[in-house]
Amino acid sequence: MPRLTVWMVRTSLLQLGIGFTVGMLMLFNKGIPFDPAIWNLLPIHIEMVLLGWTMQLAMGVAFWVLPRFSAAPRYGHERLGWLAYALLNGGLIIFVAGTWINGEWLSFVGRAVELSAVVCFAVMIWPRVKALSQSSS
Amino acid sequence: MPLLSRTFIKAGLIYFIAGLTAGVLTVGQPVLNLPPTFGVLYPVYIHLLMVGWVMQLIIGVVYWMFPKFSKERPHGSDRLGWIVFGLLNAGLILRAIGEPLNTLKPEWNLGWTLAISAVFQLVAGWAFVVNTWGRVKER
């Protein structure tokens, strides 16, 4: 497993744990109410489990398993991948902070940063989506 | 494919069908002239798909394909893997039954089903994280 994959998958596992914890608080509160403000956590739960866990895991595994180039750098422009990792998780943190303080602009900025992460990742991974017989770039 | 992986993935396929069924009923409520109460199926639809199908498919494949934990225990702890399966599915089923009923029949006091479901799924999620962590490595 390449190092970028290790970082993405481990981070996604942590996002899973935290996202599940947030979800658990809401579901528990639905059954045995203890704090109505818990429902404000819903966008955070969704962002963490969809982007932080599912999408990031997919990105990390895609970086690992998609066809590699025959010449170095075999995984492609890895720096773009690291940038995508930083932007995705940074954007998520900004979004969570924005949601927590009811800051619409901060949430917007966080989501925009996540978008830039996805663009970086798509640009990096695109040339690796190829038939095995194609030559390396 | 190890037995645990096959079990997770086959269970996931069942949830895939069940989840989309709930989804059809939710969105088909006005079209099929179903009672408006079918709207309570919306969170069930989302979670049967995302947790029941997507997550269990991921767990099954991860358990099969990730780097070996060790020569002696290539998949990590099999026991913990089965605990994850049991708790996750028990939690999901409790939720699928309890969540709509808790909304439609509050006088039945079924809130405890959601509380237990929440705890089961939380423990399952973290147990999966713990059991998988050691298999995420460069070599």
Coordinates of C-alpha atoms in Angstrom, one line a residue:
Chain A
M1 CA 0.0 0.0 0.0
P2 CA 1.6 3.4 -0.9
R3 CA 2.0 5.9 1.9
L4 CA -0.7 8.3 0.5
T5 CA -3.2 5.4 0.7
V6 CA -2.2 4.6 4.2
W7 CA -2.8 8.2 5.3
M8 CA -6.2 8.4 3.4
V9 CA -7.5 5.1 4.7
R10 CA -6.4 5.7 8.3
T11 CA -8.0 9.2 8.2
S12 CA -11.1 7.8 6.7
L13 CA -11.4 5.2 9.5
L14 CA -11.1 8.0 12.1
Q15 CA -13.8 9.9 10.2
L16 CA -16.0 6.8 10.3
G17 CA -15.5 6.5 14.0
I18 CA -16.3 10.1 14.7
G19 CA -19.1 10.3 12.2
F20 CA -20.7 7.2 13.7
T21 CA -20.4 8.7 17.2
V22 CA -22.2 11.9 16.0
G23 CA -24.8 9.8 14.4
M24 CA -25.2 7.6 17.5
L25 CA -25.8 10.7 19.6
M26 CA -28.7 11.8 17.3
L27 CA -30.2 8.3 17.0
F28 CA -30.0 7.8 20.8
N29 CA -31.6 11.3 21.3
K30 CA -34.4 10.3 18.9
G31 CA -35.2 7.3 21.1
I32 CA -34.5 8.8 24.5
P33 CA -34.4 12.6 24.1
F34 CA -31.8 14.4 26.1
D35 CA -30.9 17.5 24.1
P36 CA -32.8 18.9 21.2
A37 CA -29.7 20.8 20.0
I38 CA -28.2 17.5 19.0
W39 CA -30.1 17.7 15.7
N40 CA -27.8 20.5 14.7
L41 CA -25.1 17.9 14.2
L42 CA -26.9 16.3 11.2
P43 CA -24.9 18.1 8.5
I44 CA -21.7 17.3 10.3
H45 CA -22.6 13.6 10.5
I46 CA -23.5 13.5 6.8
E47 CA -20.3 15.3 5.7
M48 CA -18.1 13.0 7.8
V49 CA -19.6 9.7 6.8
L50 CA -20.0 10.6 3.1
L51 CA -16.9 12.6 2.3
G52 CA -14.6 11.9 5.3
W53 CA -15.2 8.1 5.3
T54 CA -16.7 6.8 2.1
M55 CA -15.2 9.1 -0.5
Q56 CA -11.8 9.3 1.1
L57 CA -11.6 5.5 1.5
A58 CA -12.5 5.2 -2.2
M59 CA -9.9 7.8 -3.1
G60 CA -7.2 6.1 -1.1
V61 CA -8.0 2.6 -2.5
A62 CA -8.2 4.0 -6.1
F63 CA -4.8 5.6 -5.7
W64 CA -3.5 2.1 -4.7
V65 CA -5.2 -0.2 -7.1
L66 CA -5.7 1.6 -10.4
P67 CA -3.2 0.7 -13.1
R68 CA 0.2 2.2 -12.6
F69 CA 2.6 3.6 -15.1
S70 CA 5.4 1.4 -16.2
A71 CA 8.0 4.2 -15.7
A72 CA 8.5 6.3 -12.6
P73 CA 6.6 8.0 -11.1
R74 CA 4.5 4.9 -11.2
Y75 CA 1.6 6.3 -9.2
G76 CA 1.5 9.6 -11.2
H77 CA 1.7 13.1 -9.7
E78 CA 1.7 12.1 -6.1
R79 CA 2.1 15.6 -4.8
L80 CA -1.4 16.4 -6.3
G81 CA -2.7 13.5 -4.3
W82 CA -1.2 14.8 -1.1
L83 CA -2.7 18.2 -1.9
A84 CA -6.0 16.6 -2.4
Y85 CA -5.7 14.8 1.0
A86 CA -4.9 18.1 2.8
L87 CA -7.6 20.0 1.0
L88 CA -10.3 17.4 1.6
N89 CA -9.6 17.1 5.3
G90 CA -8.9 20.8 5.8
G91 CA -12.1 21.6 4.0
L92 CA -14.0 19.2 6.1
I93 CA -12.7 20.7 9.3
I94 CA -13.7 24.2 8.0
F95 CA -17.2 22.9 7.1
V96 CA -17.6 21.3 10.5
A97 CA -16.5 24.5 12.2
G98 CA -18.8 26.6 10.1
T99 CA -21.8 24.3 10.8
W100 CA -21.0 24.3 14.6
I101 CA -21.0 28.1 14.8
N102 CA -23.8 28.6 12.3
G103 CA -21.4 30.4 10.0
E104 CA -22.8 30.0 6.5
W105 CA -19.8 31.6 4.8
L106 CA -17.4 29.3 6.7
S107 CA -19.4 26.2 5.7
F108 CA -19.4 27.5 2.1
V109 CA -15.7 28.0 2.1
G110 CA -15.2 24.5 3.6
R111 CA -17.3 22.9 0.9
A112 CA -15.4 24.9 -1.8
V113 CA -12.1 23.7 -0.4
E114 CA -13.4 20.1 -0.6
L115 CA -14.3 20.7 -4.2
S116 CA -10.8 21.8 -5.0
A117 CA -9.6 18.6 -3.3
V118 CA -11.7 16.5 -5.6
V119 CA -10.5 18.4 -8.7
C120 CA -6.9 17.8 -7.7
F121 CA -7.6 14.1 -7.2
A122 CA -9.5 13.8 -10.5
V123 CA -6.6 15.5 -12.4
M124 CA -4.1 13.2 -10.8
I125 CA -5.9 9.9 -11.2
W126 CA -7.4 10.5 -14.7
P127 CA -4.4 9.2 -16.7
R128 CA -4.3 6.0 -14.6
V129 CA -7.8 5.1 -15.8
K130 CA -6.6 3.2 -18.8
A131 CA -6.4 -0.2 -20.5
L132 CA -3.4 -2.1 -19.4
S133 CA -2.0 -2.3 -22.9
Q134 CA -1.8 1.5 -23.2
S135 CA 1.7 3.0 -22.8
S136 CA 2.7 5.1 -19.8
S137 CA 2.6 8.9 -19.9
Chain B
M1 CA -13.1 -15.3 -0.2
P2 CA -13.3 -15.8 3.6
L3 CA -16.6 -16.7 5.2
L4 CA -16.9 -13.4 7.0
S5 CA -16.5 -11.5 3.8
R6 CA -19.1 -13.6 2.0
T7 CA -21.5 -13.1 4.9
F8 CA -21.0 -9.3 5.0
I9 CA -21.4 -9.0 1.2
K10 CA -24.5 -11.2 1.0
A11 CA -26.1 -9.4 3.9
G12 CA -25.3 -6.2 2.1
L13 CA -27.0 -7.3 -1.0
I14 CA -30.2 -8.1 1.0
Y15 CA -30.0 -4.6 2.5
F16 CA -29.5 -3.2 -1.0
I17 CA -32.9 -4.6 -2.0
A18 CA -34.6 -3.7 1.2
G19 CA -33.2 -0.2 1.2
L20 CA -34.3 0.5 -2.4
T21 CA -37.7 -1.0 -1.5
A22 CA -38.1 1.5 1.3
G23 CA -36.9 4.1 -1.1
V24 CA -39.5 3.2 -3.7
L25 CA -42.3 3.3 -1.0
T26 CA -41.1 6.7 0.2
V27 CA -41.0 8.4 -3.2
G28 CA -44.0 6.4 -4.5
Q29 CA -46.2 7.5 -1.7
P30 CA -48.0 10.2 -3.7
V31 CA -47.9 8.2 -6.9
L32 CA -49.3 5.0 -5.5
N33 CA -51.7 6.8 -3.2
L34 CA -50.1 5.4 -0.1
P35 CA -50.8 7.0 3.3
P36 CA -48.5 10.0 4.1
T37 CA -47.2 8.0 7.0
F38 CA -44.9 6.2 4.6
G39 CA -42.7 9.2 4.8
V40 CA -41.3 7.8 8.0
L41 CA -39.4 5.3 5.9
Y42 CA -37.0 8.0 4.6
P43 CA -34.3 7.6 7.3
V44 CA -34.7 3.8 7.1
Y45 CA -34.1 4.0 3.3
I46 CA -30.9 6.1 3.7
H47 CA -29.4 3.9 6.4
L48 CA -30.3 0.6 5.0
L49 CA -28.5 1.7 1.8
M50 CA -25.5 3.5 3.3
V51 CA -24.8 1.3 6.3
G52 CA -26.5 -1.9 5.3
W53 CA -25.3 -2.1 1.8
V54 CA -22.4 0.3 1.2
M55 CA -20.6 -0.1 4.5
Q56 CA -21.0 -3.9 4.7
L57 CA -19.8 -4.3 1.1
I58 CA -16.7 -2.2 2.1
I59 CA -16.2 -4.2 5.3
G60 CA -16.4 -7.5 3.4
V61 CA -14.0 -6.5 0.7
V62 CA -11.6 -4.8 3.2
Y63 CA -11.6 -7.9 5.3
W64 CA -10.7 -10.0 2.3
M65 CA -8.3 -7.7 0.4
F66 CA -6.3 -5.5 2.8
P67 CA -2.7 -6.4 3.6
K68 CA -2.3 -9.2 6.0
F69 CA -2.3 -8.3 9.7
S70 CA 0.2 -11.1 10.4
K71 CA 1.1 -14.6 9.1
E72 CA -0.7 -16.2 12.0
R73 CA -3.7 -13.9 11.8
P74 CA -4.0 -12.6 8.3
H75 CA -7.4 -11.0 8.8
G76 CA -6.8 -9.6 12.3
S77 CA -9.3 -10.8 14.8
D78 CA -11.9 -13.1 13.3
R79 CA -13.9 -12.9 16.6
L80 CA -14.0 -9.1 16.4
G81 CA -15.0 -9.4 12.8
W82 CA -18.0 -11.5 13.7
I83 CA -18.9 -9.2 16.6
V84 CA -18.9 -6.3 14.1
F85 CA -21.3 -8.3 11.9
G86 CA -23.6 -9.2 14.7
L87 CA -23.8 -5.7 16.3
L88 CA -24.1 -3.8 13.1
N89 CA -26.9 -5.9 11.7
A90 CA -28.7 -6.1 15.0
G91 CA -28.5 -2.4 15.3
L92 CA -29.7 -1.9 11.7
I93 CA -32.7 -4.2 12.1
L94 CA -33.7 -2.6 15.4
R95 CA -33.5 0.7 13.7
A96 CA -35.5 -0.4 10.6
I97 CA -38.3 -1.6 12.9
G98 CA -38.1 0.8 15.8
E99 CA -37.6 4.1 14.0
P100 CA -40.8 4.2 12.0
L101 CA -42.9 2.6 14.8
N102 CA -41.4 5.1 17.4
T103 CA -42.7 7.9 15.2
L104 CA -46.1 6.4 14.3
K105 CA -46.9 4.9 17.7
P106 CA -45.2 7.0 20.4
E107 CA -47.5 5.5 22.9
W108 CA -45.8 2.2 22.5
N109 CA -42.7 3.7 24.1
L110 CA -40.2 2.1 21.7
G111 CA -37.5 4.7 22.1
W112 CA -35.3 2.1 23.8
T113 CA -35.0 0.3 20.4
L114 CA -33.3 3.3 18.9
A115 CA -31.1 3.8 22.0
I116 CA -29.9 0.2 21.8
S117 CA -29.5 0.4 18.0
A118 CA -27.3 3.5 18.4
V119 CA -25.0 1.8 20.9
F120 CA -24.8 -1.4 18.9
Q121 CA -23.9 0.5 15.7
L122 CA -21.4 2.7 17.5
V123 CA -19.6 -0.2 19.0
A124 CA -19.6 -2.1 15.7
G125 CA -18.1 1.0 13.9
W126 CA -15.3 1.4 16.3
A127 CA -14.6 -2.3 16.5
F128 CA -14.2 -2.3 12.7
V129 CA -11.8 0.6 13.0
V130 CA -9.7 -1.2 15.6
N131 CA -9.7 -4.5 13.7
T132 CA -8.7 -2.8 10.4
W133 CA -6.2 -0.3 11.6
G134 CA -3.3 -2.8 11.8
R135 CA -3.9 -3.9 8.3
V136 CA -3.4 -0.4 6.8
K137 CA 0.3 -0.4 6.2
E138 CA 2.9 0.1 3.5
R139 CA 4.2 -3.5 3.6

